[in-house]
Structure formats: structure tokens, C-alpha cells
Tab-separated table of N, CA and C in Angstrom:
chain	number	residue	atom	x	y	z
S	1	MET	N	49.714	43.752	171.569
S	1	MET	CA	48.495	43.019	171.235
S	1	MET	C	47.399	43.997	170.803
S	2	LYS	N	46.727	43.660	169.727
S	2	LYS	CA	45.669	44.518	169.187
S	2	LYS	C	44.440	44.486	170.094
S	3	ARG	N	43.871	45.661	170.333
S	3	ARG	CA	42.671	45.780	171.141
S	3	ARG	C	41.454	45.312	170.351
S	4	VAL	N	40.584	44.541	170.988
S	4	VAL	CA	39.341	44.095	170.351
S	4	VAL	C	38.424	45.301	170.173
S	5	ARG	N	37.803	45.372	169.008
S	5	ARG	CA	36.814	46.414	168.726
S	5	ARG	C	35.468	45.733	168.562
S	6	ALA	N	34.451	46.276	169.214
S	6	ALA	CA	33.144	45.634	169.240
S	6	ALA	C	32.065	46.545	168.656
S	7	MET	N	30.927	45.927	168.396
S	7	MET	CA	29.727	46.634	167.955
S	7	MET	C	28.579	46.077	168.773
S	8	ILE	N	27.668	46.954	169.187
S	8	ILE	CA	26.488	46.496	169.914
S	8	ILE	C	25.258	47.078	169.235
S	9	VAL	N	24.237	46.227	169.042
S	9	VAL	CA	23.065	46.648	168.285
S	9	VAL	C	21.865	45.792	168.677
S	10	ALA	N	20.690	46.376	168.584
S	10	ALA	CA	19.435	45.617	168.654
S	10	ALA	C	18.678	45.930	167.373
S	11	TYR	N	18.172	44.875	166.734
S	11	TYR	CA	17.409	45.082	165.507
S	11	TYR	C	16.248	44.106	165.441
S	12	ALA	N	15.226	44.531	164.711
S	12	ALA	CA	14.024	43.720	164.529
S	12	ALA	C	14.239	42.721	163.399
S	13	THR	N	13.324	41.793	163.254
S	13	THR	CA	13.382	40.795	162.186
S	13	THR	C	13.559	41.444	160.815
S	14	ASN	N	12.915	42.586	160.605
S	14	ASN	CA	13.028	43.301	159.330
S	14	ASN	C	14.187	44.304	159.324
S	15	ARG	N	15.143	44.153	160.264
S	15	ARG	CA	16.387	44.929	160.375
S	15	ARG	C	16.180	46.353	160.864
S	16	VAL	N	14.954	46.727	161.251
S	16	VAL	CA	14.696	48.069	161.767
S	16	VAL	C	15.447	48.272	163.084
S	17	ILE	N	16.104	49.444	163.189
S	17	ILE	CA	16.734	49.833	164.459
S	17	ILE	C	16.159	51.145	164.983
S	18	GLY	N	15.452	51.871	164.124
S	18	GLY	CA	14.910	53.145	164.572
S	18	GLY	C	13.771	53.629	163.711
S	19	ASP	N	13.015	54.560	164.292
S	19	ASP	CA	11.913	55.190	163.578
S	19	ASP	C	11.807	56.629	164.051
S	20	HIS	N	12.164	57.557	163.174
S	20	HIS	CA	12.129	58.985	163.495
S	20	HIS	C	12.899	59.296	164.784
S	21	GLY	N	14.089	58.718	164.907
S	21	GLY	CA	14.956	59.021	166.050
S	21	GLY	C	14.653	58.257	167.318
S	22	ALA	N	13.727	57.321	167.267
S	22	ALA	CA	13.373	56.548	168.468
S	22	ALA	C	13.517	55.054	168.186
S	23	ILE	N	13.778	54.295	169.237
S	23	ILE	CA	13.833	52.842	169.127
S	23	ILE	C	12.395	52.333	169.236
S	24	PRO	N	11.882	51.623	168.226
S	24	PRO	CA	10.467	51.242	168.210
S	24	PRO	C	10.008	50.430	169.421
S	25	TRP	N	10.878	49.649	170.024
S	25	TRP	CA	10.484	48.805	171.167
S	25	TRP	C	10.900	49.405	172.503
S	26	MET	N	11.287	50.677	172.499
S	26	MET	CA	11.757	51.318	173.724
S	26	MET	C	10.724	51.160	174.843
S	27	GLY	N	11.217	50.744	176.012
S	27	GLY	CA	10.353	50.561	177.172
S	27	GLY	C	9.676	49.207	177.225
S	28	ARG	N	9.760	48.437	176.119
S	28	ARG	CA	9.092	47.133	176.081
S	28	ARG	C	10.073	45.966	176.060
S	29	MET	N	11.387	46.286	176.082
S	29	MET	CA	12.429	45.257	176.081
S	29	MET	C	13.544	45.639	177.069
S	30	PRO	N	13.217	45.759	178.346
S	30	PRO	CA	14.241	46.191	179.309
S	30	PRO	C	15.448	45.256	179.383
S	31	VAL	N	15.272	44.003	179.010
S	31	VAL	CA	16.394	43.066	179.027
S	31	VAL	C	17.500	43.539	178.081
S	32	ASP	N	17.137	44.152	176.969
S	32	ASP	CA	18.145	44.645	176.033
S	32	ASP	C	18.911	45.814	176.648
S	33	MET	N	18.225	46.724	177.301
S	33	MET	CA	18.900	47.860	177.941
S	33	MET	C	19.861	47.375	179.029
S	34	ARG	N	19.459	46.355	179.781
S	34	ARG	CA	20.355	45.785	180.800
S	34	ARG	C	21.601	45.201	180.154
S	35	ARG	N	21.407	44.488	179.064
S	35	ARG	CA	22.553	43.882	178.363
S	35	ARG	C	23.510	44.965	177.858
S	36	VAL	N	22.973	46.026	177.302
S	36	VAL	CA	23.804	47.130	176.820
S	36	VAL	C	24.604	47.714	177.984
S	37	ARG	N	23.938	47.970	179.097
S	37	ARG	CA	24.645	48.516	180.268
S	37	ARG	C	25.752	47.584	180.730
S	38	GLU	N	25.450	46.278	180.818
S	38	GLU	CA	26.441	45.313	181.306
S	38	GLU	C	27.643	45.203	180.361
S	39	LEU	N	27.391	45.118	179.060
S	39	LEU	CA	28.490	44.938	178.114
S	39	LEU	C	29.341	46.196	177.940
S	40	THR	N	28.726	47.364	178.053
S	40	THR	CA	29.467	48.600	177.780
S	40	THR	C	29.938	49.319	179.045
S	41	ALA	N	29.613	48.811	180.220
S	41	ALA	CA	30.047	49.461	181.464
S	41	ALA	C	31.567	49.599	181.477
S	42	ASN	N	32.030	50.797	181.777
S	42	ASN	CA	33.461	51.122	181.862
S	42	ASN	C	34.201	50.996	180.534
S	43	GLN	N	33.470	50.940	179.435
S	43	GLN	CA	34.087	50.842	178.118
S	43	GLN	C	33.885	52.165	177.370
S	44	ALA	N	34.229	52.203	176.107
S	44	ALA	CA	34.035	53.388	175.273
S	44	ALA	C	32.920	53.120	174.276
S	45	ILE	N	32.052	54.097	174.074
S	45	ILE	CA	30.997	53.970	173.072
S	45	ILE	C	31.195	55.060	172.022
S	46	ILE	N	31.122	54.636	170.773
S	46	ILE	CA	31.321	55.528	169.633
S	46	ILE	C	30.001	55.595	168.877
S	47	MET	N	29.475	56.812	168.764
S	47	MET	CA	28.154	56.971	168.146
S	47	MET	C	28.123	58.203	167.262
S	48	GLY	N	27.194	58.202	166.335
S	48	GLY	CA	26.953	59.373	165.514
S	48	GLY	C	26.201	60.436	166.304
S	49	LEU	N	26.178	61.631	165.755
S	49	LEU	CA	25.537	62.760	166.425
S	49	LEU	C	24.040	62.539	166.624
S	50	ASN	N	23.347	61.974	165.629
S	50	ASN	CA	21.913	61.725	165.784
S	50	ASN	C	21.631	60.738	166.909
S	51	THR	N	22.470	59.718	167.040
S	51	THR	CA	22.307	58.762	168.147
S	51	THR	C	22.509	59.473	169.468
S	52	PHE	N	23.531	60.324	169.548
S	52	PHE	CA	23.743	61.077	170.784
S	52	PHE	C	22.520	61.936	171.102
S	53	TYR	N	22.004	62.648	170.098
S	53	TYR	CA	20.820	63.485	170.324
S	53	TYR	C	19.618	62.654	170.760
S	54	SER	N	19.464	61.446	170.221
S	54	SER	CA	18.318	60.613	170.611
S	54	SER	C	18.441	60.153	172.066
S	55	ILE	N	19.673	59.966	172.547
S	55	ILE	CA	19.891	59.609	173.951
S	55	ILE	C	19.733	60.850	174.825
S	56	GLY	N	20.251	61.975	174.345
S	56	GLY	CA	20.057	63.249	175.028
S	56	GLY	C	21.128	63.635	176.035
S	57	ARG	N	22.081	62.742	176.289
S	57	ARG	CA	23.121	63.032	177.278
S	57	ARG	C	24.212	61.976	177.147
S	58	PRO	N	25.396	62.271	177.682
S	58	PRO	CA	26.414	61.216	177.718
S	58	PRO	C	25.961	60.094	178.655
S	59	LEU	N	26.261	58.868	178.310
S	59	LEU	CA	25.914	57.743	179.174
S	59	LEU	C	26.984	57.598	180.250
S	60	SER	N	26.552	57.546	181.482
S	60	SER	CA	27.483	57.502	182.605
S	60	SER	C	28.229	56.175	182.655
S	61	GLY	N	29.411	56.220	183.237
S	61	GLY	CA	30.206	55.016	183.404
S	61	GLY	C	30.842	54.521	182.131
S	62	ARG	N	30.876	55.374	181.102
S	62	ARG	CA	31.474	55.017	179.813
S	62	ARG	C	32.187	56.231	179.255
S	63	GLN	N	33.174	55.992	178.419
S	63	GLN	CA	33.765	57.078	177.657
S	63	GLN	C	32.874	57.279	176.434
S	64	ASN	N	32.326	58.471	176.269
S	64	ASN	CA	31.412	58.782	175.167
S	64	ASN	C	32.177	59.525	174.074
S	65	ILE	N	32.139	58.973	172.859
S	65	ILE	CA	32.784	59.598	171.708
S	65	ILE	C	31.722	59.774	170.630
S	66	VAL	N	31.564	61.012	170.158
S	66	VAL	CA	30.584	61.317	169.118
S	66	VAL	C	31.321	61.573	167.811
S	67	LEU	N	30.857	60.900	166.785
S	67	LEU	CA	31.427	60.994	165.452
S	67	LEU	C	30.613	62.011	164.657
S	68	THR	N	31.234	63.128	164.292
S	68	THR	CA	30.531	64.145	163.514
S	68	THR	C	31.529	65.065	162.831
S	69	SER	N	31.122	65.640	161.726
S	69	SER	CA	31.936	66.661	161.064
S	69	SER	C	31.438	68.053	161.438
S	70	LYS	N	30.378	68.114	162.232
S	70	LYS	CA	29.808	69.401	162.643
S	70	LYS	C	30.578	69.950	163.845
S	71	ASN	N	30.421	71.237	164.070
S	71	ASN	CA	31.014	71.888	165.234
S	71	ASN	C	30.135	71.557	166.433
S	72	PHE	N	30.548	70.569	167.213
S	72	PHE	CA	29.731	70.043	168.313
S	72	PHE	C	30.580	69.980	169.575
S	73	VAL	N	30.023	70.468	170.671
S	73	VAL	CA	30.690	70.404	171.964
S	73	VAL	C	29.654	70.019	173.006
S	74	SER	N	30.012	69.080	173.883
S	74	SER	CA	29.131	68.683	174.983
S	74	SER	C	30.006	68.178	176.129
S	75	ASP	N	29.677	68.575	177.335
S	75	ASP	CA	30.430	68.103	178.494
S	75	ASP	C	30.383	66.588	178.558
S	76	GLY	N	31.510	65.981	178.863
S	76	GLY	CA	31.567	64.531	179.020
S	76	GLY	C	31.633	63.763	177.723
S	77	VAL	N	31.881	64.476	176.609
S	77	VAL	CA	31.913	63.836	175.296
S	77	VAL	C	33.171	64.264	174.557
S	78	LYS	N	33.837	63.296	173.920
S	78	LYS	CA	34.923	63.604	172.997
S	78	LYS	C	34.346	63.544	171.597
S	79	VAL	N	34.895	64.351	170.710
S	79	VAL	CA	34.381	64.439	169.342
S	79	VAL	C	35.456	63.973	168.368
S	80	ALA	N	35.040	63.171	167.390
S	80	ALA	CA	35.928	62.687	166.346
S	80	ALA	C	35.299	62.951	164.987
S	81	ASN	N	36.153	63.142	163.986
S	81	ASN	CA	35.673	63.378	162.625
S	81	ASN	C	35.668	62.132	161.772
S	82	SER	N	36.290	61.049	162.254
S	82	SER	CA	36.335	59.801	161.495
S	82	SER	C	36.360	58.640	162.484
S	83	LEU	N	36.065	57.454	161.972
S	83	LEU	CA	36.134	56.276	162.841
S	83	LEU	C	37.562	56.027	163.320
S	84	ASP	N	38.546	56.232	162.451
S	84	ASP	CA	39.936	56.055	162.874
S	84	ASP	C	40.279	57.007	164.016
S	85	GLU	N	39.847	58.259	163.897
S	85	GLU	CA	40.094	59.233	164.954
S	85	GLU	C	39.354	58.834	166.240
S	86	ALA	N	38.133	58.334	166.101
S	86	ALA	CA	37.368	57.904	167.273
S	86	ALA	C	38.085	56.775	167.997
S	87	PHE	N	38.548	55.784	167.245
S	87	PHE	CA	39.265	54.675	167.881
S	87	PHE	C	40.540	55.168	168.558
S	88	ALA	N	41.219	56.164	167.966
S	88	ALA	CA	42.448	56.702	168.561
S	88	ALA	C	42.171	57.425	169.876
S	89	LEU	N	40.954	57.927	170.059
S	89	LEU	CA	40.595	58.643	171.292
S	89	LEU	C	40.258	57.702	172.457
S	90	VAL	N	40.033	56.434	172.172
S	90	VAL	CA	39.627	55.490	173.213
S	90	VAL	C	40.746	55.348	174.243
S	91	GLU	N	40.368	55.531	175.493
S	91	GLU	CA	41.337	55.448	176.586
S	91	GLU	C	41.865	54.022	176.733
S	92	PRO	N	43.115	53.893	177.222
S	92	PRO	CA	43.685	52.554	177.417
S	92	PRO	C	42.791	51.703	178.333
S	93	ASP	N	42.813	50.420	178.117
S	93	ASP	CA	42.053	49.450	178.912
S	93	ASP	C	40.541	49.529	178.733
S	94	ARG	N	40.086	50.266	177.731
S	94	ARG	CA	38.651	50.297	177.415
S	94	ARG	C	38.435	49.619	176.065
S	95	VAL	N	37.372	48.839	175.980
S	95	VAL	CA	36.977	48.252	174.698
S	95	VAL	C	36.095	49.261	173.977
S	96	PRO	N	36.427	49.610	172.738
S	96	PRO	CA	35.553	50.501	171.974
S	96	PRO	C	34.359	49.740	171.401
S	97	PHE	N	33.167	50.280	171.604
S	97	PHE	CA	31.932	49.712	171.068
S	97	PHE	C	31.325	50.694	170.076
S	98	ILE	N	31.106	50.247	168.842
S	98	ILE	CA	30.314	51.032	167.899
S	98	ILE	C	28.878	50.955	168.399
S	99	PHE	N	28.257	52.119	168.601
S	99	PHE	CA	26.994	52.232	169.324
S	99	PHE	C	25.851	52.742	168.451
S	100	GLY	N	26.134	53.033	167.184
S	100	GLY	CA	25.076	53.498	166.291
S	100	GLY	C	25.350	54.900	165.797
S	101	GLY	N	24.552	55.363	164.930
S	101	GLY	CA	23.422	54.790	164.272
S	101	GLY	C	23.775	54.062	162.996
S	102	ALA	N	22.801	54.017	162.098
S	102	ALA	CA	22.895	53.179	160.911
S	102	ALA	C	24.122	53.478	160.062
S	103	SER	N	24.428	54.739	159.814
S	103	SER	CA	25.571	55.056	158.951
S	103	SER	C	26.891	54.690	159.626
S	104	VAL	N	26.970	54.824	160.940
S	104	VAL	CA	28.190	54.451	161.663
S	104	VAL	C	28.340	52.931	161.647
S	105	TYR	N	27.254	52.208	161.879
S	105	TYR	CA	27.303	50.740	161.771
S	105	TYR	C	27.781	50.322	160.383
S	106	ARG	N	27.174	50.904	159.365
S	106	ARG	CA	27.481	50.529	157.989
S	106	ARG	C	28.958	50.790	157.667
S	107	ARG	N	29.460	51.975	158.022
S	107	ARG	CA	30.867	52.297	157.748
S	107	ARG	C	31.812	51.353	158.476
S	108	ALA	N	31.526	51.069	159.735
S	108	ALA	CA	32.400	50.174	160.514
S	108	ALA	C	32.427	48.774	159.907
S	109	LEU	N	31.281	48.298	159.421
S	109	LEU	CA	31.238	46.978	158.790
S	109	LEU	C	31.931	46.987	157.435
S	110	GLU	N	31.661	48.014	156.621
S	110	GLU	CA	32.266	48.089	155.283
S	110	GLU	C	33.784	48.207	155.352
S	111	GLN	N	34.288	48.895	156.382
S	111	GLN	CA	35.728	49.121	156.519
S	111	GLN	C	36.408	48.038	157.374
S	112	ASP	N	35.646	47.009	157.749
S	112	ASP	CA	36.200	45.906	158.552
S	112	ASP	C	36.883	46.405	159.819
S	113	LEU	N	36.211	47.292	160.547
S	113	LEU	CA	36.820	47.925	161.718
S	113	LEU	C	36.462	47.274	163.048
S	114	VAL	N	35.593	46.269	163.028
S	114	VAL	CA	35.229	45.617	164.292
S	114	VAL	C	35.503	44.123	164.216
S	115	ASP	N	35.697	43.542	165.391
S	115	ASP	CA	36.047	42.128	165.513
S	115	ASP	C	34.893	41.272	166.011
S	116	VAL	N	33.968	41.895	166.739
S	116	VAL	CA	32.862	41.158	167.347
S	116	VAL	C	31.600	42.020	167.314
S	117	ILE	N	30.465	41.372	167.107
S	117	ILE	CA	29.162	42.053	167.122
S	117	ILE	C	28.304	41.386	168.186
S	118	TYR	N	27.791	42.196	169.101
S	118	TYR	CA	26.818	41.725	170.089
S	118	TYR	C	25.453	42.234	169.626
S	119	ALA	N	24.611	41.319	169.188
S	119	ALA	CA	23.307	41.694	168.640
S	119	ALA	C	22.187	41.169	169.517
S	120	THR	N	21.171	41.987	169.690
S	120	THR	CA	19.899	41.536	170.238
S	120	THR	C	18.935	41.514	169.060
S	121	GLU	N	18.492	40.323	168.712
S	121	GLU	CA	17.533	40.177	167.620
S	121	GLU	C	16.138	40.135	168.223
S	122	ILE	N	15.333	41.142	167.908
S	122	ILE	CA	13.956	41.226	168.387
S	122	ILE	C	13.092	40.483	167.366
S	123	HIS	N	12.385	39.449	167.811
S	123	HIS	CA	11.617	38.610	166.888
S	123	HIS	C	10.225	39.192	166.643
S	124	ALA	N	10.252	40.353	165.977
S	124	ALA	CA	9.033	41.049	165.578
S	124	ALA	C	9.434	42.022	164.470
S	125	GLU	N	8.451	42.460	163.702
S	125	GLU	CA	8.711	43.458	162.672
S	125	GLU	C	8.100	44.777	163.118
S	126	PHE	N	8.781	45.866	162.784
S	126	PHE	CA	8.342	47.201	163.177
S	126	PHE	C	8.444	48.128	161.984
S	127	PRO	N	7.567	49.129	161.924
S	127	PRO	CA	7.779	50.177	160.927
S	127	PRO	C	9.008	50.977	161.365
S	128	GLY	N	9.741	51.489	160.394
S	128	GLY	CA	10.904	52.281	160.751
S	128	GLY	C	11.542	52.915	159.542
S	129	ASP	N	12.466	53.834	159.819
S	129	ASP	CA	13.179	54.517	158.738
S	129	ASP	C	14.691	54.330	158.840
S	130	THR	N	15.120	53.535	159.822
S	130	THR	CA	16.547	53.304	160.025
S	130	THR	C	16.776	51.808	160.187
S	131	PHE	N	17.747	51.286	159.428
S	131	PHE	CA	17.940	49.841	159.368
S	131	PHE	C	19.389	49.458	159.640
S	132	PHE	N	19.573	48.265	160.213
S	132	PHE	CA	20.898	47.703	160.407
S	132	PHE	C	21.240	46.885	159.171
S	133	PRO	N	22.456	47.027	158.639
S	133	PRO	CA	22.806	46.271	157.428
S	133	PRO	C	22.881	44.770	157.696
S	134	GLU	N	22.767	44.009	156.629
S	134	GLU	CA	22.963	42.561	156.731
S	134	GLU	C	24.385	42.286	157.202
S	135	ILE	N	24.545	41.238	157.977
S	135	ILE	CA	25.871	40.822	158.426
S	135	ILE	C	26.367	39.788	157.416
S	136	PRO	N	27.387	40.124	156.631
S	136	PRO	CA	27.828	39.209	155.564
S	136	PRO	C	28.350	37.881	156.130
S	137	ALA	N	27.735	36.781	155.720
S	137	ALA	CA	28.109	35.449	156.217
S	137	ALA	C	29.521	35.055	155.809
S	138	ASP	N	30.030	35.630	154.727
S	138	ASP	CA	31.397	35.292	154.325
S	138	ASP	C	32.446	35.972	155.202
S	139	LYS	N	32.032	36.992	155.967
S	139	LYS	CA	32.975	37.708	156.829
S	139	LYS	C	32.736	37.448	158.322
S	140	TRP	N	31.547	36.975	158.660
S	140	TRP	CA	31.162	36.829	160.070
S	140	TRP	C	30.605	35.444	160.331
S	141	GLN	N	30.853	34.946	161.526
S	141	GLN	CA	30.219	33.696	161.925
S	141	GLN	C	29.573	33.870	163.299
S	142	GLU	N	28.405	33.280	163.419
S	142	GLU	CA	27.704	33.278	164.700
S	142	GLU	C	28.428	32.295	165.618
S	143	VAL	N	28.796	32.769	166.824
S	143	VAL	CA	29.525	31.906	167.757
S	143	VAL	C	28.734	31.629	169.035
S	144	GLU	N	27.727	32.433	169.304
S	144	GLU	CA	26.864	32.210	170.471
S	144	GLU	C	25.460	32.679	170.144
S	145	ARG	N	24.463	31.965	170.672
S	145	ARG	CA	23.065	32.377	170.527
S	145	ARG	C	22.292	31.870	171.725
S	146	GLU	N	21.545	32.780	172.343
S	146	GLU	CA	20.612	32.416	173.405
S	146	GLU	C	19.244	32.931	172.990
S	147	ASP	N	18.255	32.037	172.927
S	147	ASP	CA	16.899	32.403	172.520
S	147	ASP	C	16.006	32.485	173.747
S	148	PHE	N	15.131	33.500	173.768
S	148	PHE	CA	14.245	33.719	174.908
S	148	PHE	C	12.827	34.012	174.418
S	149	PRO	N	11.834	33.500	175.113
S	149	PRO	CA	10.445	33.844	174.767
S	149	PRO	C	10.088	35.214	175.346
S	150	ALA	N	9.018	35.783	174.838
S	150	ALA	CA	8.480	36.986	175.463
S	150	ALA	C	8.067	36.616	176.888
S	151	ASP	N	8.055	37.589	177.767
S	151	ASP	CA	7.645	37.336	179.145
S	151	ASP	C	6.934	38.564	179.690
S	152	LYS	N	6.622	38.549	180.974
S	152	LYS	CA	5.836	39.655	181.535
S	152	LYS	C	6.587	40.987	181.495
S	153	GLU	N	7.926	40.919	181.411
S	153	GLU	CA	8.731	42.139	181.385
S	153	GLU	C	9.101	42.563	179.966
S	154	ASN	N	9.279	41.575	179.075
S	154	ASN	CA	9.734	41.830	177.708
S	154	ASN	C	8.666	41.391	176.717
S	155	THR	N	8.168	42.337	175.956
S	155	THR	CA	7.008	42.129	175.098
S	155	THR	C	7.234	41.134	173.972
S	156	TYR	N	8.471	41.044	173.478
S	156	TYR	CA	8.743	40.241	172.289
S	156	TYR	C	9.760	39.141	172.582
S	157	ALA	N	9.654	38.033	171.859
S	157	ALA	CA	10.707	37.018	171.906
S	157	ALA	C	11.967	37.658	171.323
S	158	TYR	N	13.122	37.161	171.757
S	158	TYR	CA	14.373	37.774	171.323
S	158	TYR	C	15.511	36.766	171.444
S	159	SER	N	16.619	37.114	170.816
S	159	SER	CA	17.836	36.310	170.912
S	159	SER	C	19.019	37.228	171.167
S	160	PHE	N	19.917	36.784	172.035
S	160	PHE	CA	21.216	37.421	172.191
S	160	PHE	C	22.173	36.637	171.314
S	161	VAL	N	22.818	37.316	170.383
S	161	VAL	CA	23.688	36.648	169.423
S	161	VAL	C	25.054	37.343	169.426
S	162	LYS	N	26.078	36.538	169.380
S	162	LYS	CA	27.442	37.066	169.263
S	162	LYS	C	28.032	36.561	167.956
S	163	TYR	N	28.545	37.494	167.163
S	163	TYR	CA	29.209	37.182	165.910
S	163	TYR	C	30.690	37.546	166.049
S	164	GLU	N	31.545	36.746	165.450
S	164	GLU	CA	32.962	37.075	165.390
S	164	GLU	C	33.396	37.103	163.931
S	165	ARG	N	34.331	37.998	163.663
S	165	ARG	CA	34.853	38.117	162.308
S	165	ARG	C	35.582	36.827	161.937
S	166	ARG	N	35.312	36.354	160.747
S	166	ARG	CA	36.017	35.158	160.245
S	166	ARG	C	37.467	35.520	159.978
S	167	ARG	N	38.350	34.663	160.367
S	167	ARG	CA	39.785	34.857	160.106
S	167	ARG	C	40.183	33.998	158.914
S	168	ASN	N	40.797	34.627	157.953
S	168	ASN	CA	41.265	33.894	156.775
S	168	ASN	C	42.735	33.573	156.972
S	169	ASP	N	42.984	32.467	157.681
S	169	ASP	CA	44.367	32.093	158.009
S	169	ASP	C	45.057	31.414	156.862
């Protein structure tokens, strides 16, 4: 049986995911960080080198795989030169999650390498220099959506959305 491959992302209404290496809503949307921890706990996360540098360390309780062509070594991290190699490094019984950044998201979507997308849509616009690509409606369908208002803990209204790849049977 084929292992499910996932993607996890948070993006603003204007598709911004980052600004100069930082998440624009960092610290103002703790619900998103909780969701990321819950969905990726004990799983594998595949990220580009810039995303790893922005986090600053391997995330505990997960298999960390960094995608780079550079000579990079870090304790607690496996290194891959391609997405295929990254997926091959994923330990058995772990779901691989594409974890960012923009170029890794784009390649995984263009190459049809993931089956499900877990998105947090932040209902606000932010300045930024890094964007999440459009999710093509002909290839993906929204299967779950939960909408939430802003509250005392989370500055912006948001939605948790799950997309699944359309199957052409």
C-alpha cells in the first residue's frame, strides 16, 4: 500500500507565507502552531534549507529532513538533494509532510508528489516576499473546512482547510 504524502502550510489571503525569513503572524496565531505540532508529531517533515535556518533547530518529536544541494550537516537532521531522495529517507510508519518553503511547496505541487494538503488560511493580508502557490482546482478538492473568528489568543480570523488530490478514475 502506498504511503500518504502530506503538505502543511499557513498562508494569508494574499498567499503570503513569509517576509524576510519570518512568518508575518508569528506569535499572533498560536492555534496554527498547535495544529502543526499535532499533525506532524512523530511524523517526518521535509523542508528547504532556508526554512530550517528560519526555525533554527530540528523540531523535536519528528524526523527532520532538509532538502538542499549545499554541503550541510546538522545533528538530528537528514539531508536530501531531491524530493524523491527526501521521501526515500522517511522512516517506516511515518507520514512525510512537506514543510516549506515556497520553492519546496511549488516543486511538490508541480510534480504531483503529495496526496493531501493541510492549510491554515489566515484571513488577513500581509506584506511579504514569499508566497504559497495557488492550489489548482482541477487537481485538488476541498474536503474539510472549519472557520474560526479572531479571539483573545489569535489575532486574525482563520480557517483550517484540508484538500485532497482529485483522482481521475
